[in-house]
Amino acid sequence: MQKKWWHGKVAYQIYPKSFLDTTGSGTGDLRGIISKLDYLKDLGVDIIWLSPCYCSPLADQGYDISDYYNIDPRFGTMEDMDTLLAEAKKRDMYILMDLVVNHCSDEHPWFQQALTDPDGKYGRYFYMEDAVDGHAPNNWRSYFGGSCWEPIPGTDKYYFHAFHKKQPDLNWENPEVREEIYRMMNWWLEKGLAGFRIDAIINIKKALPFTKYNYPADRPDGLVRVTRMLDDAVGVTDFLNEMRDHTFAKYDAFSVGEVFNEKKEDLPAFIGDDGCFSTMFDFNETIFGVSEKGWYDSTHITPEDYKECVFRSQKNAEGIGFLSNIIENHDEPRGVSRYIPAEDLSDTSKKLLATIQFMLKGLPFIYQGQEIGMENFPFTSIDQVNDINTRDEYEVALKAGLSPEEALAAVSYYSRDNARTPFQWNDSPNAGFTDGTPWLPVNPNYQSINAQAQIGNPDSVFSFYQKLISLRKDPAYAETIIYGVLEPYMADTKGLMAFYRRGEAQTLLVLANFQKEEQAVSLPAPYKNVICNNYDTVAFAPGSSERCPSQIQLKSYQAVVLEL
Ligand code: TEU
């Protein structure tokens, strides 16, 4: 694998709307981000991915862009963006923006012009298709519920949207569209952007013609999930290689793909040495247990499932390319609430999860608030939910016969708003996020979980993340942590997630006791050093001692990294 400038870095995702509000509007802004660059630097972050802050009606919180060349006034100005780029550069930090080009907003001028003339130049920027016998061209269901097809007023045509109807899909088959997109990307890269996180990208290639691909319905609504068509959509990497050659390659830019439903054999084409992206997220854990019926029918993940998912991803990518590892993002519940059983949630178990994430092979992405152990929101009413995806899933659950209480409980576990509540800076009103009314309620636990209480406290979750980041950059271990081969250890032992990282200079062994009960673990060899530990000490199992440490006694949720 060729070595790249970003391999040893640590990345951090900012969701601008919920990070820090400097104007009292209730919505976070770029000035807020600029004022916290030192906080991020102090944590050890190098690369910052900003979720969208372009002009947008915010129907899907900015993932519906109406002007790719401007900053939405709610987030600030282009001058603020330029300041952010310059201030980041001063601190040797890199800024990524979100590239949302599967679709744009229905309020984008391209789409507005397309509506007035569906057969004209801009009509061909989208998928505007004739009705079939007065109906939509096929039976695909959009990600956010309902048909993928919306009638175009005053015509007998429909336009296609894989996501919300306010997010019409761009027609990637049209070379003019691709040119427009590459021009825009280069414009941003010229400004000094380090690269992009690439949204929902697998969807740009459709199974065409649309009318040919009606599939058997998978729900009583008579529709089939739009992802079904991806099995028949061939050639997405042709588009992506073209994109790389016209944009990233010229700037040595970094790109991380948000790829779901990829075909396994496509992995080298995505992230291999000549792949179309630098890296892509590992979503194996987040998609565990998904049900075609909806969130209400999905299976919750257990620590054993988690281990299996992670090891499978690591194995698939070994020798091919670099994955990006997350425990959460703006589309997922909080990782600590999802992967740790509720009754065991504590600073100790949060640190265990952090240790696992940071000791995997790949690029770690921290999602804002993860570094202070932010948790899911205790929803008591669907009125507290803003997210369109959660609201749709709530309706789906009700239609399936769940009571309102059951439906709320079912969607609370998965809701994207869990991760979107305002960042908890301190214990003052609204957690120091805003002087106004926050756009989404602040988690009531902010008085105990906030950044101010943790910075400088050596036992805090925040300080633990700092330690993990320093370890990744420590010249004594970096090579092994970044490039060492991951090999599972005692993978069949329940409640234990353990693995080697075998590097040229040394072998590390990560032992995570992923359960409340203590557990004795045999060591394959004596260890030289404990290089990370979420407890103060390592205990020996009966019969073992420091001189002959064949077995160690891991405490509840203890995670240690040993140098063998
Ligand atoms: O997500 C793409 C995607 O596939 C989502 O539907 C994801 O499966 C879902 O959010 C899980 O609940 C990206 C963005 O990350 C997301 O925020 C946007 O809503 C979506 O694209 C449309 O742009």
GROMACS .gro file of C-alpha atoms and ligand atoms in nm, residues 60 63 103 143-144 163 167 197 199-200 258 260 295 330-331 389 416 420, ligand 1:
model
   41
   60ASP     CA    1  -3.252   1.774   0.502
   63TYR     CA    2  -2.793   1.794   0.236
  103HIS     CA    3  -2.885   1.543  -0.574
  143TYR     CA    4  -3.484   0.658   0.149
  144PHE     CA    5  -3.712   0.890   0.340
  163PHE     CA    6  -3.406   1.090  -0.093
  167GLN     CA    7  -3.371   1.656  -0.317
  197ARG     CA    8  -1.641   1.377   0.227
  199ASP     CA    9  -2.222   1.199   0.027
  200ALA     CA   10  -2.445   0.907  -0.069
  258GLU     CA   11  -1.990   0.752   0.213
  260PHE     CA   12  -2.332   0.179   0.142
  295TRP     CA   13  -3.640   0.064   1.208
  330HIS     CA   14  -2.477   1.281   1.212
  331ASP     CA   15  -2.691   0.998   1.067
  389ASN     CA   16  -3.594   1.025   0.837
  416ARG     CA   17  -3.044   1.081   1.365
  420ARG     CA   18  -2.762   1.635   1.624
  565TEU     O1   19  -2.672   0.972   0.385
  565TEU     C1   20  -2.690   0.872   0.288
  565TEU     C2   21  -2.770   0.759   0.331
  565TEU     O2   22  -2.766   0.655   0.268
  565TEU     C3   23  -2.865   0.779   0.444
  565TEU     O3   24  -2.991   0.751   0.395
  565TEU     C4   25  -2.845   0.694   0.559
  565TEU     O4   26  -2.863   0.561   0.523
  565TEU     C5   27  -2.949   0.732   0.662
  565TEU     O5   28  -2.927   0.865   0.699
  565TEU     C6   29  -2.943   0.646   0.784
  565TEU     O6   30  -3.048   0.683   0.866
  565TEU     C7   31  -2.628   1.096   0.339
  565TEU     C8   32  -2.617   1.196   0.452
  565TEU     O7   33  -2.518   1.156   0.542
  565TEU     C9   34  -2.750   1.218   0.515
  565TEU     O8   35  -2.743   1.306   0.624
  565TEU    C10   36  -2.841   1.273   0.410
  565TEU     O9   37  -2.970   1.281   0.461
  565TEU    C11   38  -2.843   1.186   0.284
  565TEU    O10   39  -2.714   1.149   0.241
  565TEU    C12   40  -2.902   1.264   0.170
  565TEU    O11   41  -2.813   1.364   0.129
   0.00000   0.00000   0.00000
